[in-house]
CSV table of C-alpha atoms in Angstrom, one decimal:
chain,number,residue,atom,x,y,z
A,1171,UNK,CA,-24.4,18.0,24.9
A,1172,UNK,CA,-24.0,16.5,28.3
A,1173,UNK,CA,-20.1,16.8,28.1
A,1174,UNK,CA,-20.4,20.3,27.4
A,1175,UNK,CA,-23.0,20.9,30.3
A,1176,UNK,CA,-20.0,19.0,32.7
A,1177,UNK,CA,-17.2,21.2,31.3
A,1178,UNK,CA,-18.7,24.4,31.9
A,1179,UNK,CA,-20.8,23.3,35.5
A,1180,UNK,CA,-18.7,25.5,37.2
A,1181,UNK,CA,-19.1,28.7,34.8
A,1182,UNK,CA,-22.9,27.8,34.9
A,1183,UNK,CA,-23.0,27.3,38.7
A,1184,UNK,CA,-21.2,31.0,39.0
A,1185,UNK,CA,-23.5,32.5,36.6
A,1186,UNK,CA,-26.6,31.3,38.3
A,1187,UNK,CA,-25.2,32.4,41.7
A,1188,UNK,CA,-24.5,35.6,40.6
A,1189,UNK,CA,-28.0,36.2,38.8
A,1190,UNK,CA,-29.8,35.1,42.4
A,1191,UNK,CA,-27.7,37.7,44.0
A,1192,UNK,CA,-28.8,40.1,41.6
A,1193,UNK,CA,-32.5,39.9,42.6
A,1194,UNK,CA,-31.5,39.9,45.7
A,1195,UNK,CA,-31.9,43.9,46.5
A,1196,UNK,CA,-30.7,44.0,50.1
A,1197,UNK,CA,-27.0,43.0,49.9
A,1198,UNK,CA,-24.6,45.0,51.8
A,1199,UNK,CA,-21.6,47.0,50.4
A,1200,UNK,CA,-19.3,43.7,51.4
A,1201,UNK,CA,-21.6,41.0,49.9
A,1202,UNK,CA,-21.8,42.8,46.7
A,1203,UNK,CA,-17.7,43.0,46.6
A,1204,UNK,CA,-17.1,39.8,47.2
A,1205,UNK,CA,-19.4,38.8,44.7
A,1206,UNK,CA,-17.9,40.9,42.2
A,1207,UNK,CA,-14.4,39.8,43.3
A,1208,UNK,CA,-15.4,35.7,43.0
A,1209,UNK,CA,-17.3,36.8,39.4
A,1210,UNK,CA,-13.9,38.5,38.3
A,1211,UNK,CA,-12.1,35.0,39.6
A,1212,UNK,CA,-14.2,32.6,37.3
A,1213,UNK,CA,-14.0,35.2,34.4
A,1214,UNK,CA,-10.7,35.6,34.7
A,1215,UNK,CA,-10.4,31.5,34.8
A,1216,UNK,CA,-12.5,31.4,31.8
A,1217,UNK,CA,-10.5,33.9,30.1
A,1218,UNK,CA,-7.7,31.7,30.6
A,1219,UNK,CA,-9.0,28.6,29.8
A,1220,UNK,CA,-10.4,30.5,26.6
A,1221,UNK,CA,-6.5,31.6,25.8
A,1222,UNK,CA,-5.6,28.0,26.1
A,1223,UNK,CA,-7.6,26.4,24.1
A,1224,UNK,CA,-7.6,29.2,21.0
A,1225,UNK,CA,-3.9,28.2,20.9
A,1226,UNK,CA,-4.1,25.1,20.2
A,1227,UNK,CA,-6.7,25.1,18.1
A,1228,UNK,CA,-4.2,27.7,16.2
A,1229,UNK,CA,-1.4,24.9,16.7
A,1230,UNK,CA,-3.9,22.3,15.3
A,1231,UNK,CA,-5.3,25.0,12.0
A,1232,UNK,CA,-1.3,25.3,11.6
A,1233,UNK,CA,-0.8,21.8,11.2
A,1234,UNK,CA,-4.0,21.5,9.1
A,1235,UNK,CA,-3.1,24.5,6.7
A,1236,UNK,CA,0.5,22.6,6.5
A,1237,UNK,CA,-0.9,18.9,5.6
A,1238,UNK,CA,-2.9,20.9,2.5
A,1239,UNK,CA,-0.5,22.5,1.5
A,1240,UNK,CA,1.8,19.0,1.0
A,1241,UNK,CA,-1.3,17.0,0.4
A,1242,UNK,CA,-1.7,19.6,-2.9
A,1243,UNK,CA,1.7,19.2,-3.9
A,1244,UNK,CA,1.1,15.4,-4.0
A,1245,UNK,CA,-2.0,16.5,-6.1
A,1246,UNK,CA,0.0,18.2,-8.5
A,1247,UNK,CA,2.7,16.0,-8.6
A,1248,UNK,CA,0.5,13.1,-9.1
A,1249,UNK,CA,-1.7,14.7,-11.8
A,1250,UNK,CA,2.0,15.0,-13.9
A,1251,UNK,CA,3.0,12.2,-13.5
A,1252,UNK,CA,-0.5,10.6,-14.4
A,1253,UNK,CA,-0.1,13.0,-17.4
A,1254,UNK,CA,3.6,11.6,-18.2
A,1255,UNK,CA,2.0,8.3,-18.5
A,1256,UNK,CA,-1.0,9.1,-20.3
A,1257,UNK,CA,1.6,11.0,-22.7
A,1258,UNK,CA,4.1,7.9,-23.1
A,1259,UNK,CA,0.9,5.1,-23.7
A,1260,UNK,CA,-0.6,7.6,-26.4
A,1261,UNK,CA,3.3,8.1,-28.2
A,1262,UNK,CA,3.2,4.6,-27.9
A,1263,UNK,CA,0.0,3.7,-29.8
A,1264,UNK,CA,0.6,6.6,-32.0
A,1265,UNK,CA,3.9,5.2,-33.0
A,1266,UNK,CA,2.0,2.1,-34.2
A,1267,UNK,CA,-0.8,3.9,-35.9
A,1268,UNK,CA,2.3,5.7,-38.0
A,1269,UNK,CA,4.5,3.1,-38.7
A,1270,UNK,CA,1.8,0.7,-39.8
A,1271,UNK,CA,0.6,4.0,-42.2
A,1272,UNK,CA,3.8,4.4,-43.3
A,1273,UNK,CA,4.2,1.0,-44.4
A,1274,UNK,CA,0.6,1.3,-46.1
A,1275,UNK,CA,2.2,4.2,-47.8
A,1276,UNK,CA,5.4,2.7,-49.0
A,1277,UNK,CA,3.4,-0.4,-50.9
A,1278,UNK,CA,1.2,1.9,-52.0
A,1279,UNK,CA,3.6,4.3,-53.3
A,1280,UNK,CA,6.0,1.2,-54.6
A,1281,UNK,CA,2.9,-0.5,-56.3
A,1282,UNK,CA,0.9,2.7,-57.7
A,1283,UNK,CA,2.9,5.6,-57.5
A,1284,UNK,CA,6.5,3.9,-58.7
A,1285,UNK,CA,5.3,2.7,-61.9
A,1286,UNK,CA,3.6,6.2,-62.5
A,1287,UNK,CA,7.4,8.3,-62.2
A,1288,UNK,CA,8.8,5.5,-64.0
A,1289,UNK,CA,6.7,6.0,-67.1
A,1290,UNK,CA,6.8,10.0,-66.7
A,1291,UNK,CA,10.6,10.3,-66.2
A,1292,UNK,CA,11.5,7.8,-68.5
A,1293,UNK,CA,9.5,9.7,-71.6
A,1294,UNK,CA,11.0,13.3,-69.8
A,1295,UNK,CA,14.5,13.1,-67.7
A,1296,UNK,CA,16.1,9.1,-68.9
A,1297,UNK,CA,18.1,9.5,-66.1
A,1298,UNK,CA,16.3,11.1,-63.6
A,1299,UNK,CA,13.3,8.6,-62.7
A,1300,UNK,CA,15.6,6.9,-60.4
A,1301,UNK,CA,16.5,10.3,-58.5
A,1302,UNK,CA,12.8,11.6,-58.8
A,1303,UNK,CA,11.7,8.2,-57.4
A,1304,UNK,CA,14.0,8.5,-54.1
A,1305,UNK,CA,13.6,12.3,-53.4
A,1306,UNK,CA,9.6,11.2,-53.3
A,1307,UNK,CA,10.2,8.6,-50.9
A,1308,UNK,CA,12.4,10.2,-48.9
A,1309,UNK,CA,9.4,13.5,-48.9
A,1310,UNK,CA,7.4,11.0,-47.5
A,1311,UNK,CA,9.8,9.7,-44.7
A,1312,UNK,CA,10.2,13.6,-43.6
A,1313,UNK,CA,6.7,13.4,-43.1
A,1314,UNK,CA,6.3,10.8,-41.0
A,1315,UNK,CA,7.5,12.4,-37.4
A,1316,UNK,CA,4.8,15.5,-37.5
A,1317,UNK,CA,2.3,12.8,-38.4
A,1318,UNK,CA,3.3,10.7,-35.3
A,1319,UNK,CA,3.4,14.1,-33.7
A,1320,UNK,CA,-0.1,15.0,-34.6
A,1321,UNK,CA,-1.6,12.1,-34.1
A,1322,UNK,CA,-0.3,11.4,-31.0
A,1323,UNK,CA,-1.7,14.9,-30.1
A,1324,UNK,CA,-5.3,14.0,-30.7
A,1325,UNK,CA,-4.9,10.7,-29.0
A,1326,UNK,CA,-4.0,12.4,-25.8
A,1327,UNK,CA,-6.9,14.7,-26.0
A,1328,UNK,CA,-9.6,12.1,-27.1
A,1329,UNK,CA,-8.2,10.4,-23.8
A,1330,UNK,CA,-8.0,13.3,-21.7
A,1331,UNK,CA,-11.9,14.2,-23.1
A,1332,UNK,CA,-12.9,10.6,-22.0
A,1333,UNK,CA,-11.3,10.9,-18.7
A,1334,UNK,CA,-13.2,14.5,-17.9
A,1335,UNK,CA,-16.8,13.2,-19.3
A,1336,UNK,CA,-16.0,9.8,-17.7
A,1337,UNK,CA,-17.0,7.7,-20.8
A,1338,UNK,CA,-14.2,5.9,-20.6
A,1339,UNK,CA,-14.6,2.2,-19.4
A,1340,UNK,CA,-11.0,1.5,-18.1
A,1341,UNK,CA,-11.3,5.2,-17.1
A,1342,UNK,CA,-9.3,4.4,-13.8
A,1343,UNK,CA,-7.0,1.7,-15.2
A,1344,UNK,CA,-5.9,3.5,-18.6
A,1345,UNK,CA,-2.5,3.5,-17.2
A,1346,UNK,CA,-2.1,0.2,-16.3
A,1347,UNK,CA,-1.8,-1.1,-19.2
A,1348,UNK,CA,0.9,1.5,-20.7
């Protein structure tokens, strides 16, 4: 508060001068011109002054509005990439989760299912069981992929909900270990 009395002594020295010769009733024609000539002189100071610092301080909001405006692109472009990873480490376990189902599936099918088209195509189509056998397997291989795909999808968003309701323990290091 000080500094601000110090920067504006003068204005306040001019103002109180001026208010003094105000109640002062018997000033002549003269006085009260060149009092109104030295209060035109600090306004017009002031005004200047006033000019001065509004353009800088339009200079300085400039420069502010221009830092947001990168400092939000970084945002963004960090919130992608953060995204990309999050994307790659759930593919990545999702990929696991598949391949170790599919192989669950294959034994099962080899063990349980096998024997089953075996014993139905040999008593209906001789010839066929081997055919009927492989077109079943290879169903199962097309399906694979979309069950990566889906399951990779509900891995991201447990992970994204777990980031938004902070639950998650690692929540700033999930990408760390991807």
């Amino acid at each position: 508060m000080t500094r601000r009395v110090t920067i504006y002594q003068k204005e306040l020295d001019s103002l109180k001068r001026s208010k003094k010769f105000l109640e002062n009733e018997g000033s002549s024609h003269e006085e009260l011109r060149e009092e109104f000539s030295t209060l035109i002189a600090n306004y017009e100071e002031l005004l200047d002054q006033t000019k001065i610092i509004t353009r800088i301080s339009d200079r300085l909001q400039g420069k502010l509005n221009l830092t947001n405006e990168k400092l939000n692109d970084k945002n963004e472009e960090l919130q992608r990439t953060i995204d990309d990873l999050l994307k790659a480490r759930m593919g990545k376990k999702a990929t696991y989760i598949v391949l170790i189902f599919a192989i669950a599936l294959f034994i099962l099918t080899e063990a349980f299912v096998e024997p089953q088209i075996e014993n139905y195509a040999s008593a209906h189509f001789a010839r066929n069981a081997m055919m009927i056998s492989l077109l079943f397997k290879g169903f199962i291989a097309l399906l694979i992929k979309p069950i990566e795909s889906l399951t990779e999808r509900a891995l991201i968003k447990r992970a994204r909900k777990r980031q938004m309701d902070g639950k998650n323990p690692r929540n700033k290091s999930t990408l760390k270990t991807a």
